[in-house]
PDB file of C-alpha atoms in Angstrom:
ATOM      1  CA  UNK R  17     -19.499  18.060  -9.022  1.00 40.00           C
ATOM      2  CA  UNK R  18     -18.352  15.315  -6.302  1.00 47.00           C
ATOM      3  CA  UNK R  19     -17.796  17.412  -2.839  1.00 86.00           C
ATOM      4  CA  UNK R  20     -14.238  18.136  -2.120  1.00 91.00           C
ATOM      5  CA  UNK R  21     -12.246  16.974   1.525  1.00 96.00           C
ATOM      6  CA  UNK R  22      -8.793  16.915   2.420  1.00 97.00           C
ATOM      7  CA  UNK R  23      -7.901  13.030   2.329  1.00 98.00           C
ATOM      8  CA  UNK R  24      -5.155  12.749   5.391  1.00 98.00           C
ATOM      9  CA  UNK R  25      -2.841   9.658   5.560  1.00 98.00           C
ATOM     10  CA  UNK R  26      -1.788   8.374   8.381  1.00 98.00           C
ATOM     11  CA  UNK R  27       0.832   5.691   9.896  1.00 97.00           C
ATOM     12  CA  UNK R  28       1.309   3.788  12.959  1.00 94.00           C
ATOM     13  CA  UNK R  29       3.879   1.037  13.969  1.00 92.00           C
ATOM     14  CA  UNK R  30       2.918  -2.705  12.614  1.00 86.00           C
ATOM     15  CA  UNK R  31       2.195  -5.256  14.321  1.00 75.00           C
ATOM     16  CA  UNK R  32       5.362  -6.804  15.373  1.00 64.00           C
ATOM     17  CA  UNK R  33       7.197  -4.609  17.511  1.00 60.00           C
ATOM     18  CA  UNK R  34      10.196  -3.137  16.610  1.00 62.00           C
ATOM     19  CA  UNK R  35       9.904  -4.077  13.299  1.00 73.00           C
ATOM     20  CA  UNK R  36      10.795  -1.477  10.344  1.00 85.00           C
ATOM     21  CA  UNK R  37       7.242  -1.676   8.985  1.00 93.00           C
ATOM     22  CA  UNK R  38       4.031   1.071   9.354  1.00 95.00           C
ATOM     23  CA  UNK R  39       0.466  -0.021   8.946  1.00 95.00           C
ATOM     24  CA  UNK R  40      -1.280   3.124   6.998  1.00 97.00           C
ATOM     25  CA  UNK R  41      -4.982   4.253   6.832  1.00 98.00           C
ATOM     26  CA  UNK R  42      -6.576   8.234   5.361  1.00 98.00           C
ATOM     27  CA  UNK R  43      -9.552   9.980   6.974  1.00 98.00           C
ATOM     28  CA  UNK R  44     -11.395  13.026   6.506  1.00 97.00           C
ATOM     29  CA  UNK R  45     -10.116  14.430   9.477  1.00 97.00           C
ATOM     30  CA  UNK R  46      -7.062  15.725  11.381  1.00 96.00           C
ATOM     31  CA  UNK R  47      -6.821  12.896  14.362  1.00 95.00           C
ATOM     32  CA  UNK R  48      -4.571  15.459  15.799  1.00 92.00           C
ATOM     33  CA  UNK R  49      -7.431  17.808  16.448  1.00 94.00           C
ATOM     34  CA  UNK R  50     -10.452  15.967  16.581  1.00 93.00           C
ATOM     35  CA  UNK R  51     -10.060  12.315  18.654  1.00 90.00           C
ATOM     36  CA  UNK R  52     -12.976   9.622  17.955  1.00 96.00           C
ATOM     37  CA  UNK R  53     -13.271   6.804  19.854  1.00 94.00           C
ATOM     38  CA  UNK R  54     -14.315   4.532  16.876  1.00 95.00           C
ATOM     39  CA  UNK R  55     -15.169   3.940  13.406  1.00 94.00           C
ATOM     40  CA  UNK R  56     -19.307   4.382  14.433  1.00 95.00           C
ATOM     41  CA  UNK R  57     -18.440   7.762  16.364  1.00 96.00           C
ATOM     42  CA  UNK R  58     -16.398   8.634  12.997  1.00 97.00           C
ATOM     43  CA  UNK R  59     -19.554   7.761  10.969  1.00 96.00           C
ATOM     44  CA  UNK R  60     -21.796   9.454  13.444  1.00 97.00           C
ATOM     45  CA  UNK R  61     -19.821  12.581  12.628  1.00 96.00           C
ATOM     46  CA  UNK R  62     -20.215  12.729   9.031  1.00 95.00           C
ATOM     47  CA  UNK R  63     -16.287  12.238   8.841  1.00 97.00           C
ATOM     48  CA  UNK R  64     -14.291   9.337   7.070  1.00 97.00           C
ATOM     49  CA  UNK R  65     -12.327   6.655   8.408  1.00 98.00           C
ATOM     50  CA  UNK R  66     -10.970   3.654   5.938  1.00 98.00           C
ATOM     51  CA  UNK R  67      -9.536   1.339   7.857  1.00 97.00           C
ATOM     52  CA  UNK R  68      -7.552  -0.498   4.877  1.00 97.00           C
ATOM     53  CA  UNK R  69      -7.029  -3.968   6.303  1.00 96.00           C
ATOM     54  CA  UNK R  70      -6.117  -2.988  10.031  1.00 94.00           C
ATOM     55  CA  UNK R  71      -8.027  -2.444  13.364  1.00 93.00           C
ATOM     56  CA  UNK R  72      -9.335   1.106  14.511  1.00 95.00           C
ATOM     57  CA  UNK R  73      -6.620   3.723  15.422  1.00 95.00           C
ATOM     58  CA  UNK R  74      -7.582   7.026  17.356  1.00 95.00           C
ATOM     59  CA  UNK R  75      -4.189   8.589  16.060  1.00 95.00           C
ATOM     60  CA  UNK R  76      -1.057   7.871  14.602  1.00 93.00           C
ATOM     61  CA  UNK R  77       2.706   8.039  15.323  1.00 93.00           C
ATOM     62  CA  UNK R  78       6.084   6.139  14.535  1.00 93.00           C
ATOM     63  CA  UNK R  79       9.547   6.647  15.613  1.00 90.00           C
ATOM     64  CA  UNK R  80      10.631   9.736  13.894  1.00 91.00           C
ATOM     65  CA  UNK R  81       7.651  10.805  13.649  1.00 94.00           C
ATOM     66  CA  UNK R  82       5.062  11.807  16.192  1.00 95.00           C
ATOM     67  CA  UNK R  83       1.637  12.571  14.795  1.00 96.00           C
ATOM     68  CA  UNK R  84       2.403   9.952  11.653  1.00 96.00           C
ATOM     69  CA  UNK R  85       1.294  11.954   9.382  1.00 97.00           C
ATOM     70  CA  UNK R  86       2.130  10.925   5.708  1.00 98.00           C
ATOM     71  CA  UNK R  87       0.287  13.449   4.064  1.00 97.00           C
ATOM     72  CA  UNK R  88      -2.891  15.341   3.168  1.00 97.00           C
ATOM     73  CA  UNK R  89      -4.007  16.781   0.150  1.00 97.00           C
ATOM     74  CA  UNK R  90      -7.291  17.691  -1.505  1.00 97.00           C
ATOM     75  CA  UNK R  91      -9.894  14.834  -3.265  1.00 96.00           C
ATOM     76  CA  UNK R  92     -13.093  13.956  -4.148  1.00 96.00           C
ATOM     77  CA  UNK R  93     -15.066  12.488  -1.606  1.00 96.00           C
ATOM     78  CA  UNK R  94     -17.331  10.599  -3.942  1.00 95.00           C
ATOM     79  CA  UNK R  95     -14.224   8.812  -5.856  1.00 96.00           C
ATOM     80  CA  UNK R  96     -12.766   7.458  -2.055  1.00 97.00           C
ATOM     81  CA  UNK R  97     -16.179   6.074  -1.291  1.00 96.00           C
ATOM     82  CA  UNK R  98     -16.804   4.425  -4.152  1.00 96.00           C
ATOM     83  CA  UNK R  99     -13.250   2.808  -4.638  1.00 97.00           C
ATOM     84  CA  UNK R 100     -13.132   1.695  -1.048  1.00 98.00           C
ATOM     85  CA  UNK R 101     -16.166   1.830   1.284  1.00 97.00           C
ATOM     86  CA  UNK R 102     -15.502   4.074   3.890  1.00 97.00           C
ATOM     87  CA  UNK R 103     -16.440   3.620   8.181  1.00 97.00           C
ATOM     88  CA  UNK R 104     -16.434  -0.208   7.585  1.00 96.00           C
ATOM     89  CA  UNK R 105     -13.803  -3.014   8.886  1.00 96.00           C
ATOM     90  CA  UNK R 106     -11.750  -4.532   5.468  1.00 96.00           C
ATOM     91  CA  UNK R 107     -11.503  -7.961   7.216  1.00 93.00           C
ATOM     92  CA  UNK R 108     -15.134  -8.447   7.301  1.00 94.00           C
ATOM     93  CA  UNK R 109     -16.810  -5.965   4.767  1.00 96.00           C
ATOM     94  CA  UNK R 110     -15.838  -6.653   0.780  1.00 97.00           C
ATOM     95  CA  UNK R 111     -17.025  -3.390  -0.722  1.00 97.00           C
ATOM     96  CA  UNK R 112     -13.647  -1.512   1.761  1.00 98.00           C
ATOM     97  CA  UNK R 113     -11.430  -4.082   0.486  1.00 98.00           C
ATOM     98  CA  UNK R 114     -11.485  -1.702  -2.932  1.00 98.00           C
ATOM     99  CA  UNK R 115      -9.544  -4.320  -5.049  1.00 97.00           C
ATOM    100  CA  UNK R 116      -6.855  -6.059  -2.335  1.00 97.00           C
ATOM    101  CA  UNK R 117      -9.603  -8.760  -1.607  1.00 95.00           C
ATOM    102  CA  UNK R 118      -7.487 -11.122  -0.111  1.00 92.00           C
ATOM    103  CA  UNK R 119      -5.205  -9.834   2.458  1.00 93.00           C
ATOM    104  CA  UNK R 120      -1.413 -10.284   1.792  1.00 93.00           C
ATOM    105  CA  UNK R 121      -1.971 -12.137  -1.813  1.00 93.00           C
ATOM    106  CA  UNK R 122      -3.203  -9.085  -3.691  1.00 95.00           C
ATOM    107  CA  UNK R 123      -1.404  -6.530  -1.500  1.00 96.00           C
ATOM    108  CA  UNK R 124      -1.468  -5.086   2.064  1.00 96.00           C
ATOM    109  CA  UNK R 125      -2.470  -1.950   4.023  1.00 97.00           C
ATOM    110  CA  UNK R 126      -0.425   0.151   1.819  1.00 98.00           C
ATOM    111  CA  UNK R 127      -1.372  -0.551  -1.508  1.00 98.00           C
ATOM    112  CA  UNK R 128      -5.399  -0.343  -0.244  1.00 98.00           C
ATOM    113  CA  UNK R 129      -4.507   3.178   1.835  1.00 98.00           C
ATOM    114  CA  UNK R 130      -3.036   4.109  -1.991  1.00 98.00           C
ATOM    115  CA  UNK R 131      -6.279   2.940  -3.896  1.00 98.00           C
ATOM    116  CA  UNK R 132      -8.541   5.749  -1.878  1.00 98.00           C
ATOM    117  CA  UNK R 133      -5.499   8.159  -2.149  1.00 98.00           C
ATOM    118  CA  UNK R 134      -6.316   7.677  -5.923  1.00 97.00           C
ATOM    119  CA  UNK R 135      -9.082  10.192  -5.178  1.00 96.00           C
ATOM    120  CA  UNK R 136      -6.761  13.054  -4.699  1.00 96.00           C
ATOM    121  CA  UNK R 137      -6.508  15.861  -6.937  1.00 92.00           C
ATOM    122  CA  UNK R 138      -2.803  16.952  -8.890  1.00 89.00           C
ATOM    123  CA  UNK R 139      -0.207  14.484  -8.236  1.00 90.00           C
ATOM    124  CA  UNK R 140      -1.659  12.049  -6.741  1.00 93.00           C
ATOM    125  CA  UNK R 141      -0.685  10.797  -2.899  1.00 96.00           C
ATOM    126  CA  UNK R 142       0.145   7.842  -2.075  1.00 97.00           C
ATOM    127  CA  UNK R 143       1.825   5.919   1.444  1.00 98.00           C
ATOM    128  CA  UNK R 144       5.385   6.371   0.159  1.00 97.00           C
ATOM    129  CA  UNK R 145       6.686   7.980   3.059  1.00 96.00           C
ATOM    130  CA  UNK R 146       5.720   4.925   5.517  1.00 97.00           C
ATOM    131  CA  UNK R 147       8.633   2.101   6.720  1.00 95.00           C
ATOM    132  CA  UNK R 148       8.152  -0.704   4.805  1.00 95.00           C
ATOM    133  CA  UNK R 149       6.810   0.851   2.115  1.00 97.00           C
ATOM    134  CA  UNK R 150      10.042  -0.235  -0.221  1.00 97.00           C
ATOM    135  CA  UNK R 151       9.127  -3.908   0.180  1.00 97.00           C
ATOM    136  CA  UNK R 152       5.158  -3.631  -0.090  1.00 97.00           C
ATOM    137  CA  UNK R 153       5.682  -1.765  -3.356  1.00 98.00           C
ATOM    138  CA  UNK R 154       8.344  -4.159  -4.692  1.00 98.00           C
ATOM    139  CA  UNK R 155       6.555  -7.125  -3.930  1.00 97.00           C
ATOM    140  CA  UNK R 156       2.799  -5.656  -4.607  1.00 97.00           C
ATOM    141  CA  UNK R 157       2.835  -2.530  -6.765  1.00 97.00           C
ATOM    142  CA  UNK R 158       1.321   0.890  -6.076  1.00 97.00           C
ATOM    143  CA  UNK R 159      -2.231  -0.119  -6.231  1.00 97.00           C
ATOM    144  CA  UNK R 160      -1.705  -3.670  -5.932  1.00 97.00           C
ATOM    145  CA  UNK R 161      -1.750  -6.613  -7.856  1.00 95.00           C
ATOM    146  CA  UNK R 162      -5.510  -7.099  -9.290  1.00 94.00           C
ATOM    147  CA  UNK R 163      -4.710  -4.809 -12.238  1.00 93.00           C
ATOM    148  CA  UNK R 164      -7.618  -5.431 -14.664  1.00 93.00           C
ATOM    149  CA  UNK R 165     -10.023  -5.518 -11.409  1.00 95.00           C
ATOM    150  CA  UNK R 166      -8.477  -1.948 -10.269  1.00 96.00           C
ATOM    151  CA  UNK R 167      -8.950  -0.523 -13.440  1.00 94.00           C
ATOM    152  CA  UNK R 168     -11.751  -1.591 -13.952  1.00 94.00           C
ATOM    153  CA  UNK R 169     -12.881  -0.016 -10.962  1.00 95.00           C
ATOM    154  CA  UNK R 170     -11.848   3.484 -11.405  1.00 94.00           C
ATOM    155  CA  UNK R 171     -13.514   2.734 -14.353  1.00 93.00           C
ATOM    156  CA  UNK R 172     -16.243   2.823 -12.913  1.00 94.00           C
ATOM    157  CA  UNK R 173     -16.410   5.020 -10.444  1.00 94.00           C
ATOM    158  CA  UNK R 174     -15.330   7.585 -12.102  1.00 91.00           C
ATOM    159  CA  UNK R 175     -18.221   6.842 -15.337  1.00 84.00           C
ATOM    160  CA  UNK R 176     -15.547   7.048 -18.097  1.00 50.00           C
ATOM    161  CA  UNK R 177     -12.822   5.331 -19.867  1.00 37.00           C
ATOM    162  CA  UNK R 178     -10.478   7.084 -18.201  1.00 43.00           C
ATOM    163  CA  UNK R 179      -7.615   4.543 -18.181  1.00 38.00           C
ATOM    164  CA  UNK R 180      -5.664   2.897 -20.933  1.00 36.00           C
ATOM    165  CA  UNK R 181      -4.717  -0.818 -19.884  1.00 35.00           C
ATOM    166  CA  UNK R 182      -2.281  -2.789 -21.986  1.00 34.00           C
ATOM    167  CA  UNK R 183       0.142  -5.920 -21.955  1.00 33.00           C
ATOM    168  CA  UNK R 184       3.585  -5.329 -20.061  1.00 32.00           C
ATOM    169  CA  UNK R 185       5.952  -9.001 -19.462  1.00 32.00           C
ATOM    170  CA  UNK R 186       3.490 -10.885 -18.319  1.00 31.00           C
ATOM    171  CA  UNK R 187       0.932  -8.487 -15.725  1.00 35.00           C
ATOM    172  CA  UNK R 188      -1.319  -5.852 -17.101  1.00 39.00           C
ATOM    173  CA  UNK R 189      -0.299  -2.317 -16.355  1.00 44.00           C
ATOM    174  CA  UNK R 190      -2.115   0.523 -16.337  1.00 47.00           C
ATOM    175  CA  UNK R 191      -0.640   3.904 -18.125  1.00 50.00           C
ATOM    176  CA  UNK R 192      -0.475   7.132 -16.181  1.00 59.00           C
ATOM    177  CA  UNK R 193      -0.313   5.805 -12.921  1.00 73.00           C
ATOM    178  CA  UNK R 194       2.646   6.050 -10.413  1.00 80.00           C
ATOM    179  CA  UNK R 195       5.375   3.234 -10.006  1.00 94.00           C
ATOM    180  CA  UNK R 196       6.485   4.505  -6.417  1.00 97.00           C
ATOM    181  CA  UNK R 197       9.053   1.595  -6.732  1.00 97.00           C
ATOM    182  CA  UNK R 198      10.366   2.068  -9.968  1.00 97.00           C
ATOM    183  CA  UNK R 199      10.450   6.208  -9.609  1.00 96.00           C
ATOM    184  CA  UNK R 200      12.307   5.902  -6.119  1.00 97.00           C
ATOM    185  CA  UNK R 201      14.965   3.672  -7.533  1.00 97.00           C
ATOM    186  CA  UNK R 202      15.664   5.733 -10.551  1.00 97.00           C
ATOM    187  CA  UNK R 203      16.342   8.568  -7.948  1.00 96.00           C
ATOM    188  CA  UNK R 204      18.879   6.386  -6.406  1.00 96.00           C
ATOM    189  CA  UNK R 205      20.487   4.209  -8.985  1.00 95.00           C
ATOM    190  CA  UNK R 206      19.641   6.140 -12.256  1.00 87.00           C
ATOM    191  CA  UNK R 207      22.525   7.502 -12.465  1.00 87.00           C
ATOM    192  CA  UNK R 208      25.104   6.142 -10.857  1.00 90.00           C
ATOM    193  CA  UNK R 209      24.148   2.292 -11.451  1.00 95.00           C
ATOM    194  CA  UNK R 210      21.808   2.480 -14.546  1.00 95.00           C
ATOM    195  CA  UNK R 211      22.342  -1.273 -15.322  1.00 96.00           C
ATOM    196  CA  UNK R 212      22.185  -2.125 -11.625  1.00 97.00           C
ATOM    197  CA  UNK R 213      18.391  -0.082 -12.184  1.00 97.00           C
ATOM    198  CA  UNK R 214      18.041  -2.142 -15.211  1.00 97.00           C
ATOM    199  CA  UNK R 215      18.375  -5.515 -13.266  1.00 97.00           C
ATOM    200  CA  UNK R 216      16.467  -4.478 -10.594  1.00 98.00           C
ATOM    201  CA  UNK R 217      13.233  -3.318 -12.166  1.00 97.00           C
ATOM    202  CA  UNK R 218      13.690  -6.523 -14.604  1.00 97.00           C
ATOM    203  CA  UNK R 219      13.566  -8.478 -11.045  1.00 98.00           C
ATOM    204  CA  UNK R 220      10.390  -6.012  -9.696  1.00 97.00           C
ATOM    205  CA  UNK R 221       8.473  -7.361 -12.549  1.00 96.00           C
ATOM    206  CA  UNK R 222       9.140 -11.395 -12.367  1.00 97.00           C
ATOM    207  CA  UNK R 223       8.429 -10.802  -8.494  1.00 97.00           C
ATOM    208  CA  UNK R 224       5.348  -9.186  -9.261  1.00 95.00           C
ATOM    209  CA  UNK R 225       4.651 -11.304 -11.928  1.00 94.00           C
ATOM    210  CA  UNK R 226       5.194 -14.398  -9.135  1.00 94.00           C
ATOM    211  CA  UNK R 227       3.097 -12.997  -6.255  1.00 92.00           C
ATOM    212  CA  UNK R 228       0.610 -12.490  -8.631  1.00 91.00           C
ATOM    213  CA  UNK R 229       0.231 -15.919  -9.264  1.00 87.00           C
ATOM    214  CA  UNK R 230      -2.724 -17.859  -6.825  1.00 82.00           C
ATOM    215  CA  UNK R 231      -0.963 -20.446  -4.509  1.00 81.00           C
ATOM    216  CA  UNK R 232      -3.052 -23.360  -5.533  1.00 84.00           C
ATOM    217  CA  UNK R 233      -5.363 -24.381  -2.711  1.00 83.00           C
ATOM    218  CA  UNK R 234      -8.603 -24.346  -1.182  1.00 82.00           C
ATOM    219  CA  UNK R 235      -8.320 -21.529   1.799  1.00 80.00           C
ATOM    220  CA  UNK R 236      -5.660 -18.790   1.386  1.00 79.00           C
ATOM    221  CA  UNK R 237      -1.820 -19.505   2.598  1.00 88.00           C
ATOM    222  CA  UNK R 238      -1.224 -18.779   6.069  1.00 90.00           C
ATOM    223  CA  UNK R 239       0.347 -15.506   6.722  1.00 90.00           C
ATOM    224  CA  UNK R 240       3.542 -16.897   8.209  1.00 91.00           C
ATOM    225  CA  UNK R 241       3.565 -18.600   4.737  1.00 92.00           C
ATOM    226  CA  UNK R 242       3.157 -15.123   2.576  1.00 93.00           C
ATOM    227  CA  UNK R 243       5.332 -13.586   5.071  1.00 93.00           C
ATOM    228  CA  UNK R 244       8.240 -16.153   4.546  1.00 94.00           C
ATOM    229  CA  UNK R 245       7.639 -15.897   0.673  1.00 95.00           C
ATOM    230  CA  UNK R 246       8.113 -12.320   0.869  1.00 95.00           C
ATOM    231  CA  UNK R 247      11.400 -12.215   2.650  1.00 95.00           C
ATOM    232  CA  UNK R 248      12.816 -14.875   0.045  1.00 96.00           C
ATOM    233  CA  UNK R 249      11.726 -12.258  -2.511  1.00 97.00           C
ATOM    234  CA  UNK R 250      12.947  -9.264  -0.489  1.00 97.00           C
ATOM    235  CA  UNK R 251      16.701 -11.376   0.109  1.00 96.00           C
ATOM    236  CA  UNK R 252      16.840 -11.839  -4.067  1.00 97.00           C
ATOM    237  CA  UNK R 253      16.788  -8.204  -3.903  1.00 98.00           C
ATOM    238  CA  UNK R 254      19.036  -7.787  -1.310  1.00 97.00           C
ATOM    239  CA  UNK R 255      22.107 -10.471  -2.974  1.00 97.00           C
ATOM    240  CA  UNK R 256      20.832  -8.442  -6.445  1.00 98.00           C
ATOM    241  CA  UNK R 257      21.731  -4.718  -4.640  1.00 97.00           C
ATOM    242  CA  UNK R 258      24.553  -5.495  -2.157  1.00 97.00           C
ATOM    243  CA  UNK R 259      24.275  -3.913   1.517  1.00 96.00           C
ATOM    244  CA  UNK R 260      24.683  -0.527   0.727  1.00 96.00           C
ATOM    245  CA  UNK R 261      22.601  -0.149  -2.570  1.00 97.00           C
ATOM    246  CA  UNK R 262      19.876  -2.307  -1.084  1.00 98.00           C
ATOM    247  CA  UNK R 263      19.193  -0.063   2.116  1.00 96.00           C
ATOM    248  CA  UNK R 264      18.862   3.163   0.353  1.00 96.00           C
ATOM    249  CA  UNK R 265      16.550   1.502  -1.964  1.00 97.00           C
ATOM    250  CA  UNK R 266      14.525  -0.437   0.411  1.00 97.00           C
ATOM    251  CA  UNK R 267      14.947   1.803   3.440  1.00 94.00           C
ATOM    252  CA  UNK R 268      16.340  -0.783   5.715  1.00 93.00           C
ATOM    253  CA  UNK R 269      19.368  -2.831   6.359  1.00 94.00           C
ATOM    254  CA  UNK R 270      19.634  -6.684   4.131  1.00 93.00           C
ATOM    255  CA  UNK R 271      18.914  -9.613   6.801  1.00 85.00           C
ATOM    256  CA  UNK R 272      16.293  -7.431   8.833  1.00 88.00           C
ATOM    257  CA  UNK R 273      13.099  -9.711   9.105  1.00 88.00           C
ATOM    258  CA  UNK R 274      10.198  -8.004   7.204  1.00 89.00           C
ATOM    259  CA  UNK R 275       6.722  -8.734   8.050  1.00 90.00           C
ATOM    260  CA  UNK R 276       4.154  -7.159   5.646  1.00 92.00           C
ATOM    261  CA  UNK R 277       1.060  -9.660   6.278  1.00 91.00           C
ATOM    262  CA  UNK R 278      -0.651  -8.911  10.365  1.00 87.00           C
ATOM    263  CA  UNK R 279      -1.596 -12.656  11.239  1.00 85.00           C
ATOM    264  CA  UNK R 280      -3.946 -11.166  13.626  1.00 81.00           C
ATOM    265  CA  UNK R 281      -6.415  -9.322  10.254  1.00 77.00           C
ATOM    266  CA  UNK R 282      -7.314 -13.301   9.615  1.00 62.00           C
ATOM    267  CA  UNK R 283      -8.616 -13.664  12.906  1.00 52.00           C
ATOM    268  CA  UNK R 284     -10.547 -10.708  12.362  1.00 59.00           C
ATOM    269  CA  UNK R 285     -11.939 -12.192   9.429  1.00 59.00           C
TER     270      UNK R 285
END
């Protein structure tokens, strides 16, 4: 049997400041009681630090929230390090990009935060509770948008079939796992506006079905690029919803600039 840890999320403002949007990571560890001064002193250790496409951050914290703490909950240790490589930086080491290979196309620090989350036992956690996390998992999913690859994946880490994959408008979704989007907006539409939901979620999937899609080209688009296609997407949403629908959806106000892609991760690179 594959050892058991508590897997603890963690948040921390993005990188423009002021803006409504968390970068997320997990660990092994509490980084309220035990402070390590990088990944290699993480390593050295024997604790667990995935760094899912940001820099190295001693602890967390965002406005309402001091430690940032998103969660913990128990998973198998074995099942994290095998989806995404653990103690290694995303920008420069493939095997802890899990399936988000290319930053801000297939997701962003949330959806590759969610994919070692998988590893969790019960109901499994994800980033939910981080700003920004509305957008991300409109535009990008729960787990991202490499569906077959990420299936494929658990496939294989976890040795068995243990995922039905089938045909759904267009992108390949995988049964039993969570729609953060889709479950959060039913809470807040479901029954008030069930054909406002209905438009919605009919929207979430030609968005998703869109950012999918490679923008043709021989080098990825810039991230001002992704960044300004994303806010297009996020406004269709917005004129779709209305002011008041839209911010309990999304979690913040129409017209407020959204960044999800750090330009400074492609310098890393």
């Amino acid at each position: 049997m594959p050892s058991t840890v508590t897997l603890h999320a963690w948040a921390t403002p993005a990188f423009v400041g002021g803006s409504p949007v968390d970068h997320t990571w997990v660990t092994t560890y509490d980084n309220q009681q035990h402070h390590y001064a990088n990944a290699a002193a993480v390593a050295a250790a024997g604790k667990d630090y995935w760094f899912c496409w940001g820099s190295y951050h001693p602890t967390g914290g965002v406005p309402g929230n001091p430690t940032g703490t998103l969660g913990k909950q128990s998973g198998h240790l074995a099942l994290a390090r095998c989806l995404v490589q653990s103690n290694a930086d995303s920008a420069t080491v493939p095997a802890a990009q899990g399936t988000i290979l290319i930053y801000g196309i297939d997701g962003v620090c949330h959806q590759l935060a969610n994919q070692v989350l998988y590893a969790t036992t019960g109901t499994r956690l994800t980033v939910k509770k981080a700003r920004g996390y509305g957008a991300s998992s409109f535009l990008y999913g729960t787990y991202g948008l490499r569906h077959a690859a990420w299936a494929s994946k658990i496939q294989h880490c976890l040795g068995t079939s243990a995922l039905a994959a089938g045909g759904a408008g267009g992108v390949t979704k995988m049964q039993g796992l969570p729609d953060d989007f889709e479950e959060h907006a039913r809470s807040v539409l479901g029954d008030e506006e069930p054909e406002l939901l209905a438009k919605l979620l009919s929207l979430k999937g030609e968005v998703q079905n869109f950012t999918a899609q490679r923008i043709p080209g021989f080098a990825p688009p810039s991230p001002e690029t992704i960044n300004a296609r994303n806010q297009h997407l996020i406004d269709q949403a917005a004129l779709l919803l209305g002011p008041r629908h839209f911010e309990r959806v999304f979690g913040f106000p129409p017209g407020e600039k959204i960044n999800l892609v750090d330009p400074s991760v492609t310098s890393r690179k």
